[in-house]
Structure formats: C-alpha cells, structure tokens
Coordinates of N, CA and C in Angstrom, one line a residue:
M27 N 61.6 78.4 125.3 CA 61.5 79.0 123.3 C 62.9 78.8 123.0
R28 N 63.0 80.4 124.0 CA 63.8 80.8 124.3 C 65.1 79.7 124.0
Y29 N 65.7 79.6 125.3 CA 66.7 78.1 125.3 C 67.4 77.5 124.0
F30 N 65.3 76.8 123.7 CA 66.5 76.2 122.2 C 66.4 77.3 121.4
S31 N 65.6 77.8 120.7 CA 66.3 79.0 120.0 C 68.2 79.5 120.2
T32 N 67.7 79.8 121.8 CA 70.0 80.0 121.7 C 70.6 78.6 122.0
L33 N 70.0 77.5 122.3 CA 71.1 76.2 122.2 C 70.8 76.5 120.3
L34 N 70.0 75.9 119.7 CA 70.1 76.0 117.8 C 71.4 76.8 117.6
L35 N 70.9 78.8 118.2 CA 71.6 79.6 117.6 C 73.9 78.9 117.7
L36 N 73.8 78.6 118.7 CA 74.7 78.2 119.7 C 75.3 76.5 118.4
I37 N 74.7 75.9 117.9 CA 74.8 75.2 117.4 C 75.4 75.2 116.0
L38 N 74.7 76.5 115.5 CA 74.7 76.4 114.3 C 76.3 77.3 114.5
L39 N 76.3 77.6 114.8 CA 77.4 78.9 114.7 C 78.5 78.4 115.3
A40 N 78.5 77.1 115.8 CA 79.5 76.3 116.4 C 80.9 75.4 114.7
S41 N 79.8 75.5 113.9 CA 79.9 74.8 112.5 C 81.2 76.2 111.6
C42 N 81.6 75.2 110.4 CA 82.5 76.3 109.8 C 81.7 77.2 109.2
G43 N 82.7 78.1 109.4 CA 81.1 79.4 108.7 C 80.8 80.5 110.1
S44 N 79.6 80.9 109.3 CA 79.0 81.6 110.3 C 77.6 81.4 110.0
S45 N 76.6 81.8 110.5 CA 74.9 81.3 110.2 C 74.5 82.3 110.5
K46 N 74.3 83.1 110.0 CA 73.5 84.4 109.0 C 72.0 83.5 108.2
K47 N 71.7 84.6 107.9 CA 70.4 83.6 106.9 C 70.1 84.0 106.2
K48 N 69.5 82.7 105.5 CA 70.8 82.8 103.6 C 69.6 84.0 102.8
A49 N 69.8 84.4 101.9 CA 68.6 85.6 100.9 C 68.1 84.5 100.3
T50 N 66.9 85.0 100.2 CA 66.3 84.5 98.8 C 65.8 84.8 97.9
P51 N 65.2 85.1 97.1 CA 65.6 84.9 95.8 C 65.1 86.0 95.1
N52 N 64.1 86.8 96.0 CA 64.0 88.5 95.8 C 64.2 89.6 96.5
E53 N 65.8 89.0 97.9 CA 66.3 89.6 98.0 C 67.1 90.3 97.0
R54 N 67.7 91.6 97.3 CA 68.7 92.8 96.2 C 70.2 91.9 96.7
T55 N 70.5 91.5 96.0 CA 72.5 90.7 96.7 C 73.4 92.1 95.7
I56 N 74.1 92.1 96.6 CA 75.3 93.2 95.9 C 76.9 92.6 96.0
S57 N 77.4 92.5 95.2 CA 78.3 91.4 95.2 C 79.4 92.5 95.4
V58 N 80.8 91.0 95.5 CA 81.9 91.5 96.8 C 82.3 92.6 96.1
A59 N 82.7 93.0 94.6 CA 83.6 94.0 93.9 C 82.4 95.3 94.0
A60 N 81.1 95.4 94.7 CA 80.1 96.8 94.7 C 80.1 96.7 96.5
A61 N 80.5 96.2 97.3 CA 80.5 96.6 98.5 C 81.8 97.5 99.5
Y62 N 82.6 97.4 98.9 CA 83.0 98.5 99.2 C 82.2 99.9 98.6
E63 N 82.4 99.9 97.6 CA 81.2 101.5 97.0 C 79.9 101.5 97.5
A64 N 79.4 100.3 98.1 CA 78.2 100.9 98.7 C 78.4 100.9 100.0
R65 N 79.5 100.8 100.7 CA 80.0 101.2 101.8 C 80.3 102.7 102.0
R66 N 80.6 102.7 100.9 CA 81.0 104.4 100.9 C 79.9 105.5 100.5
N67 N 79.1 105.2 100.3 CA 77.4 105.3 99.4 C 76.8 105.4 101.2
G68 N 77.7 104.8 102.2 CA 76.6 104.4 103.3 C 76.0 103.9 103.2
T69 N 76.1 102.6 103.1 CA 74.5 101.0 102.8 C 75.7 99.8 103.5
E70 N 75.3 99.6 104.4 CA 75.6 98.9 104.9 C 75.6 97.4 104.5
I71 N 76.9 96.5 104.2 CA 76.2 95.5 103.8 C 76.9 94.4 104.8
K72 N 76.8 93.0 104.3 CA 77.0 91.6 105.3 C 77.3 91.2 104.7
E73 N 77.8 89.6 105.0 CA 78.3 89.3 104.5 C 77.1 88.0 103.5
E74 N 75.7 87.8 104.3 CA 75.1 87.0 103.9 C 74.8 87.8 102.2
D75 N 74.7 88.9 101.8 CA 74.2 89.8 101.1 C 75.8 90.1 99.7
N76 N 76.3 88.9 99.9 CA 77.7 88.5 98.5 C 77.1 87.5 98.2
P77 N 76.6 87.5 96.6 CA 76.7 86.4 96.2 C 77.8 85.4 95.8
K78 N 77.7 84.4 95.9 CA 77.8 83.2 94.8 C 78.4 83.6 93.3
A79 N 79.9 83.6 93.4 CA 80.2 83.7 91.5 C 81.4 83.3 91.8
Y80 N 81.7 83.1 90.1 CA 83.1 82.6 89.4 C 83.8 84.0 89.7
Y81 N 85.0 84.2 90.2 CA 85.6 84.8 89.5 C 87.4 83.8 89.2
P82 N 87.2 83.8 87.4 CA 88.7 82.6 87.7 C 89.5 84.1 88.0
I83 N 91.1 83.5 87.9 CA 91.9 84.3 87.3 C 92.6 85.1 86.5
E84 N 92.5 86.0 86.0 CA 93.0 86.1 84.6 C 95.0 85.3 84.6
T85 N 95.7 84.6 84.0 CA 96.8 84.8 83.4 C 97.3 85.0 82.4
P86 N 97.9 85.1 81.2 CA 98.6 85.1 80.4 C 99.2 83.2 80.3
K87 N 98.1 82.1 79.1 CA 99.0 80.8 79.3 C 100.6 80.9 79.4
G88 N 100.3 79.4 80.2 CA 102.0 79.3 80.2 C 102.6 80.0 81.0
N89 N 101.7 80.9 82.1 CA 102.0 82.1 82.8 C 101.5 81.7 84.8
A90 N 100.7 81.0 84.4 CA 100.2 80.5 85.6 C 100.6 80.3 87.1
S91 N 101.4 80.7 88.2 CA 101.7 80.2 88.8 C 101.0 78.7 89.7
K92 N 101.5 78.0 90.8 CA 101.0 77.4 91.5 C 99.6 78.2 92.5
A93 N 99.6 79.3 93.0 CA 99.3 79.8 93.7 C 97.7 79.9 92.9
D94 N 98.3 80.6 91.5 CA 96.9 80.7 90.4 C 95.9 79.6 90.2
N95 N 96.6 78.4 89.5 CA 96.3 77.2 89.0 C 95.3 76.0 90.9
I96 N 95.7 77.0 91.6 CA 94.8 76.1 93.3 C 93.9 77.0 93.4
I97 N 94.0 78.2 93.6 CA 92.8 79.3 93.5 C 91.6 79.0 92.0
N98 N 92.3 78.5 90.8 CA 91.1 78.5 90.0 C 90.8 77.2 90.4
T99 N 91.3 76.0 90.5 CA 90.3 74.8 90.7 C 90.1 75.3 92.6
A100 N 90.2 75.5 93.3 CA 88.5 76.3 94.3 C 87.7 77.1 94.0
L101 N 87.4 77.7 93.2 CA 86.9 78.8 92.0 C 86.1 78.0 91.1
T102 N 86.2 77.0 90.9 CA 85.2 76.2 90.2 C 83.7 74.9 91.4
F103 N 84.4 75.4 92.4 CA 83.3 74.6 93.6 C 82.7 76.1 93.8
S104 N 82.5 77.6 92.9 CA 81.7 78.0 93.4 C 80.4 77.8 93.3
G105 N 79.6 78.2 94.6 CA 77.9 77.9 94.2 C 77.6 76.9 95.1
V106 N 78.3 75.8 95.4 CA 78.6 74.2 96.0 C 77.9 75.1 97.3
R107 N 76.5 74.3 98.0 CA 76.7 74.2 99.3 C 77.7 74.1 99.9
Y108 N 77.3 74.4 101.6 CA 77.8 74.4 102.6 C 77.7 72.6 102.7
K109 N 78.2 71.8 103.5 CA 78.2 70.5 104.3 C 79.1 70.4 104.9
Y110 N 78.6 70.1 106.5 CA 80.3 69.8 107.1 C 80.8 68.5 106.5
G111 N 81.5 68.9 106.9 CA 82.8 67.9 106.3 C 82.9 66.9 104.8
G112 N 82.0 68.0 104.5 CA 81.5 67.6 102.8 C 83.2 67.9 101.9
T113 N 83.6 67.3 101.4 CA 84.1 67.2 99.9 C 84.3 66.9 98.6
T114 N 83.3 67.1 98.0 CA 83.2 67.1 96.6 C 81.9 68.5 96.4
R115 N 81.6 67.6 95.5 CA 80.8 69.3 94.8 C 79.0 69.0 95.5
K116 N 79.2 67.7 95.3 CA 77.7 67.8 96.4 C 77.8 68.2 97.5
G117 N 78.7 69.1 98.3 CA 79.4 70.0 99.4 C 80.2 69.9 100.1
M118 N 80.3 71.3 100.7 CA 81.8 71.0 100.9 C 81.6 72.2 102.3
D119 N 83.0 71.9 103.6 CA 82.7 72.6 104.2 C 84.1 73.5 104.1
C120 N 84.0 74.4 104.6 CA 85.5 75.4 104.7 C 86.6 75.1 104.7
S121 N 87.4 74.3 105.0 CA 88.7 73.5 105.7 C 88.7 72.3 104.1
G122 N 87.8 71.4 103.4 CA 87.4 70.7 102.2 C 87.3 71.2 101.4
L123 N 87.2 72.7 101.3 CA 87.5 73.4 100.0 C 89.0 73.4 100.2
L124 N 89.4 74.1 101.2 CA 90.6 74.4 100.5 C 92.0 72.6 100.3
Y125 N 91.4 72.2 101.1 CA 92.3 69.9 101.1 C 92.1 70.0 100.1
V126 N 91.2 69.8 99.1 CA 90.3 69.6 97.6 C 91.3 70.3 97.3
S127 N 91.4 71.7 96.9 CA 91.8 72.1 95.4 C 93.4 72.3 95.9
F128 N 93.9 72.7 96.7 CA 95.6 71.5 96.9 C 95.8 70.9 96.9
S129 N 95.6 69.3 97.7 CA 95.5 68.8 96.6 C 95.6 67.9 95.9
E130 N 95.0 68.8 94.4 CA 94.9 68.5 93.7 C 96.7 68.5 93.1
H131 N 97.1 69.9 93.0 CA 98.0 70.5 92.9 C 99.5 70.0 93.8
D132 N 99.5 68.5 94.7 CA 100.4 67.9 95.3 C 101.0 68.5 96.2
V133 N 99.6 68.9 97.0 CA 100.4 70.8 97.9 C 99.0 69.8 98.8
E134 N 99.5 68.9 100.4 CA 99.1 68.0 101.3 C 98.4 69.2 102.3
L135 N 97.8 69.2 102.7 CA 97.3 70.1 104.0 C 96.7 69.6 104.6
P136 N 96.5 69.5 106.3 CA 95.8 69.1 107.2 C 93.8 68.9 107.1
R137 N 93.3 68.7 107.1 CA 91.6 67.9 107.1 C 90.8 69.3 107.6
T138 N 91.2 69.7 108.6 CA 90.5 70.2 109.3 C 91.2 71.9 110.0
S139 N 90.4 73.0 109.5 CA 90.6 74.2 109.8 C 92.5 74.8 110.9
S140 N 91.3 74.0 112.3 CA 92.1 75.0 113.0 C 93.6 74.0 113.3
R141 N 94.0 72.9 112.6 CA 95.4 72.1 112.4 C 96.5 72.5 110.7
M142 N 95.2 73.3 109.9 CA 96.0 74.2 108.8 C 96.1 75.1 109.8
A143 N 95.7 76.4 110.2 CA 96.6 77.1 111.0 C 98.2 77.0 111.7
E144 N 98.2 75.6 112.1 CA 99.2 75.5 112.9 C 100.5 75.2 112.2
R145 N 100.4 75.6 110.1 CA 101.2 75.0 109.5 C 101.7 76.3 108.4
G146 N 102.3 76.0 107.7 CA 102.9 77.1 107.1 C 104.0 78.5 107.8
T147 N 104.0 79.5 107.2 CA 104.8 80.7 107.9 C 104.1 82.0 108.2
R148 N 103.3 82.5 109.2 CA 103.1 83.7 109.5 C 103.2 84.4 109.0
I149 N 102.1 85.5 108.5 CA 102.6 86.6 107.8 C 101.6 87.9 107.8
R150 N 102.0 88.9 107.9 CA 101.3 90.7 107.9 C 100.2 90.3 107.0
V151 N 99.4 91.0 107.5 CA 98.1 91.6 106.6 C 98.5 92.2 105.9
K152 N 99.4 93.2 105.9 CA 100.4 94.0 104.8 C 100.8 93.3 104.0
D153 N 101.3 92.7 104.1 CA 101.9 90.9 103.3 C 101.2 89.8 102.0
I154 N 100.0 90.4 102.2 CA 99.7 89.2 101.8 C 99.4 88.5 100.5
E155 N 99.8 87.7 100.1 CA 99.0 87.5 98.5 C 98.3 86.3 97.7
K156 N 98.2 85.8 97.1 CA 97.2 85.5 96.8 C 97.8 84.4 97.2
G157 N 97.1 83.4 97.4 CA 96.9 81.9 97.2 C 97.3 81.7 98.9
D158 N 97.3 83.1 99.8 CA 97.8 82.4 101.4 C 96.7 82.7 101.6
L159 N 96.4 81.7 102.8 CA 95.4 81.5 103.7 C 94.7 82.4 104.8
L160 N 93.6 82.4 104.9 CA 92.9 83.3 105.5 C 92.2 82.5 107.6
F161 N 92.5 82.8 108.6 CA 91.7 82.1 109.4 C 91.1 83.0 110.7
F162 N 90.0 82.1 111.1 CA 88.6 83.1 111.3 C 88.4 82.4 113.3
K163 N 87.6 83.6 113.3 CA 87.1 82.1 115.0 C 85.8 83.3 114.5
T164 N 84.8 82.7 114.3 CA 83.4 82.7 113.4 C 82.7 82.8 115.0
T165 N 82.7 81.6 116.3 CA 82.0 81.9 116.9 C 82.8 82.6 118.1
R166 N 81.7 83.8 119.0 CA 82.5 85.3 119.7 C 83.0 84.3 121.0
G167 N 83.5 84.5 121.4 CA 84.8 83.7 123.2 C 85.0 82.9 122.5
S168 N 85.0 82.2 121.2 CA 86.0 81.2 121.2 C 87.6 80.7 121.2
K169 N 87.5 80.4 121.9 CA 89.3 80.1 122.0 C 90.6 78.9 120.9
R170 N 89.7 78.6 119.3 CA 90.0 77.7 119.1 C 89.7 78.2 117.6
I171 N 90.8 78.1 116.3 CA 90.1 78.1 114.7 C 89.5 77.8 114.3
N172 N 88.1 78.3 113.9 CA 87.3 77.4 113.4 C 86.8 77.9 111.5
H173 N 87.0 78.6 111.1 CA 87.1 78.8 109.2 C 88.3 79.1 108.8
V174 N 88.2 78.9 107.6 CA 89.6 79.4 106.9 C 89.0 79.7 105.5
G175 N 90.0 80.8 104.9 CA 89.6 80.9 103.5 C 91.3 81.0 103.0
M176 N 90.8 81.0 101.7 CA 92.6 81.7 100.5 C 92.1 82.8 99.8
V177 N 92.9 83.5 99.9 CA 93.3 84.9 98.9 C 92.8 84.9 97.9
V178 N 92.6 84.7 97.0 CA 92.5 85.3 96.0 C 93.1 86.1 94.4
T179 N 92.7 87.6 95.1 CA 92.9 89.2 94.9 C 93.3 90.0 96.0
V180 N 94.3 90.6 95.6 CA 94.5 91.8 96.5 C 95.2 92.8 95.7
E181 N 93.8 94.0 95.6 CA 93.8 94.6 95.4 C 93.0 96.2 95.5
N182 N 94.5 97.4 95.8 CA 94.0 98.3 96.5 C 94.1 98.0 97.8
D183 N 94.9 97.4 98.3 CA 95.0 97.4 100.1 C 93.0 96.3 100.2
E184 N 92.7 95.5 99.1 CA 91.6 95.1 99.5 C 91.8 93.8 99.3
I185 N 91.7 92.3 100.6 CA 91.8 91.0 99.8 C 90.9 90.5 100.5
K186 N 90.7 89.4 98.6 CA 88.9 88.6 98.1 C 90.0 87.3 99.1
F187 N 89.0 87.0 98.9 CA 89.3 85.5 100.1 C 87.9 84.2 99.3
I188 N 88.7 83.2 99.2 CA 87.2 82.0 98.7 C 87.2 81.2 100.4
H189 N 85.8 80.6 100.3 CA 85.7 80.2 101.4 C 84.8 79.4 101.3
A190 N 84.2 78.1 102.3 CA 82.4 78.1 102.5 C 82.6 78.2 103.6
S191 N 81.1 79.6 103.3 CA 80.0 79.6 104.6 C 79.3 79.1 104.9
S192 N 78.6 78.7 106.0 CA 77.6 77.7 106.4 C 76.3 78.4 106.1
S193 N 76.0 79.8 105.4 CA 75.1 80.4 105.0 C 75.3 80.5 103.3
R194 N 76.6 80.6 102.8 CA 76.5 81.2 101.0 C 77.2 80.1 100.4
G195 N 77.5 78.8 101.3 CA 77.7 77.6 100.2 C 79.1 78.6 99.7
V196 N 80.1 77.8 99.3 CA 81.1 78.6 98.4 C 81.5 78.8 97.7
T197 N 82.2 81.1 98.1 CA 81.7 82.6 97.8 C 83.1 83.0 98.0
I198 N 83.0 84.2 97.4 CA 84.2 85.2 97.7 C 83.6 85.7 98.5
S199 N 84.1 86.0 99.7 CA 84.4 87.7 100.6 C 85.1 88.5 100.7
S200 N 84.6 90.0 101.4 CA 86.2 90.6 101.8 C 86.6 90.9 102.6
L201 N 87.6 91.1 102.9 CA 88.8 90.6 104.4 C 87.8 92.5 104.9
R202 N 87.1 93.6 103.5 CA 87.0 94.4 104.4 C 85.3 93.9 105.1
D203 N 84.6 93.4 104.4 CA 83.5 93.3 105.6 C 83.4 92.8 106.9
G204 N 82.3 94.2 107.2 CA 82.9 93.8 109.0 C 82.7 92.2 109.6
F205 N 81.6 91.9 109.1 CA 81.5 90.2 110.0 C 83.2 89.6 109.7
W206 N 83.7 89.3 108.5 CA 85.2 89.0 108.7 C 86.5 89.2 109.0
N207 N 86.2 91.1 109.0 CA 87.3 91.3 109.6 C 87.2 91.2 111.3
Q208 N 86.1 91.7 111.8 CA 86.9 91.2 112.9 C 86.3 89.9 113.3
A209 N 86.1 89.1 113.3 CA 86.3 87.5 112.8 C 88.2 86.8 112.7
F210 N 88.4 87.8 111.5 CA 90.3 87.0 111.1 C 91.2 87.5 112.7
V211 N 92.1 86.3 112.6 CA 92.9 85.8 113.2 C 93.9 86.3 113.0
K212 N 94.4 85.4 111.9 CA 96.0 85.4 111.5 C 95.6 84.5 109.4
A213 N 97.2 85.1 109.3 CA 97.6 84.9 107.7 C 98.8 83.7 107.5
T214 N 98.3 83.1 106.8 CA 99.6 82.7 107.1 C 100.4 81.8 105.3
R215 N 101.7 81.7 105.3 CA 101.5 81.5 103.5 C 102.1 80.1 103.7
I216 N 101.3 79.2 102.8 CA 102.1 78.0 103.1 C 102.7 77.4 101.5
L217 N 102.6 78.4 100.2 CA 103.5 78.4 98.9 C 104.3 78.7 98.9

C-alpha cells in the first residue's frame, strides 16, 4: 500500500503545478493579499490557502500596455479548473494559460513550460516587472522546469503571479510564499 501511495504521489507531482490537497468549502482560506500579513503574525500559509480570485489590473482607458492587456486576458480565466494539456475554460494547465493569453495579443509562445523557459531574456528578481514569466521546478530533484506563471503585480517587493496549479486551478500566488519561493528557478522577459 505504501508503494502505491508513493507512486501516486510521484505521478501527481510530475504534472504542471503542485499536488497539494484541495481546500474543502468548510476550510478557512486566506487571500494572497493577506498572506504576508498572516506570516508576519506567525500564521503559516501554504500554497493551497490562496483562494481563486480575479484581480483586474487597473489602468486608465487608452493607456493599457500590451502586458496589461495580456494579464487581463489571463485573469479572465481565474477559477478555471486544472486540466493537463488544457487550453480552454473547461480546463487549463500552466503553459496553456499563458499560451492562450499571449496568443490573443499576437505574441507567440511555445506550448510547454520547459520550451517557454528557452525564450526571452533572463532577468534578475529585482528587475521583474508585470508581464514577465516565472519558471519553477515543482518536483523535488527534477532537472527540468515544469511550471510557469506570469507576473501580474510587483508591489513593495512582493511579486504576485497568475498560473494554473494542479491543486487550485487558475489562481494568483505570491513568490514570497514558501512553496513557490523554493521551487523558483528563473524569470524571463518576453515583451
């Protein structure tokens, strides 16, 4: 039985995102915005505690940048469930979310996160801006990038990104969160 459980866990971890348990409706959830405050107060926050939420990027009419438009397209998929290989509102994976969001604004990206990681210009964390891509290795000991997200805001040195997690679907997380911080590999600029 232990062998079967370990094998199942490895299969789930190999998918795009993490294989954390889903929150039940009765569990308390903490917003991404409140995560930093909760940690300051000594409360441990996990990736699955972040709710699915839509955070539109506010820009004056006519002044939206290409990054703003792509981000807003990605945000319209908030709450869509995770589906390996998915690129529709019925289900998406991490690279599918970005592939579709960028394509709608005439920016072509490869279809997989590992191939996306080969594109663009690598940038330092302190230089990250909205619209940049963040790449992760979510499987311990993996030599290959298997997850990608797009930066939606950078405020007070906190980087928030949209992605499709296998446990949460399309959601926004913070790079400050322990799970994502430890899995982070690099950032690139496509735009």
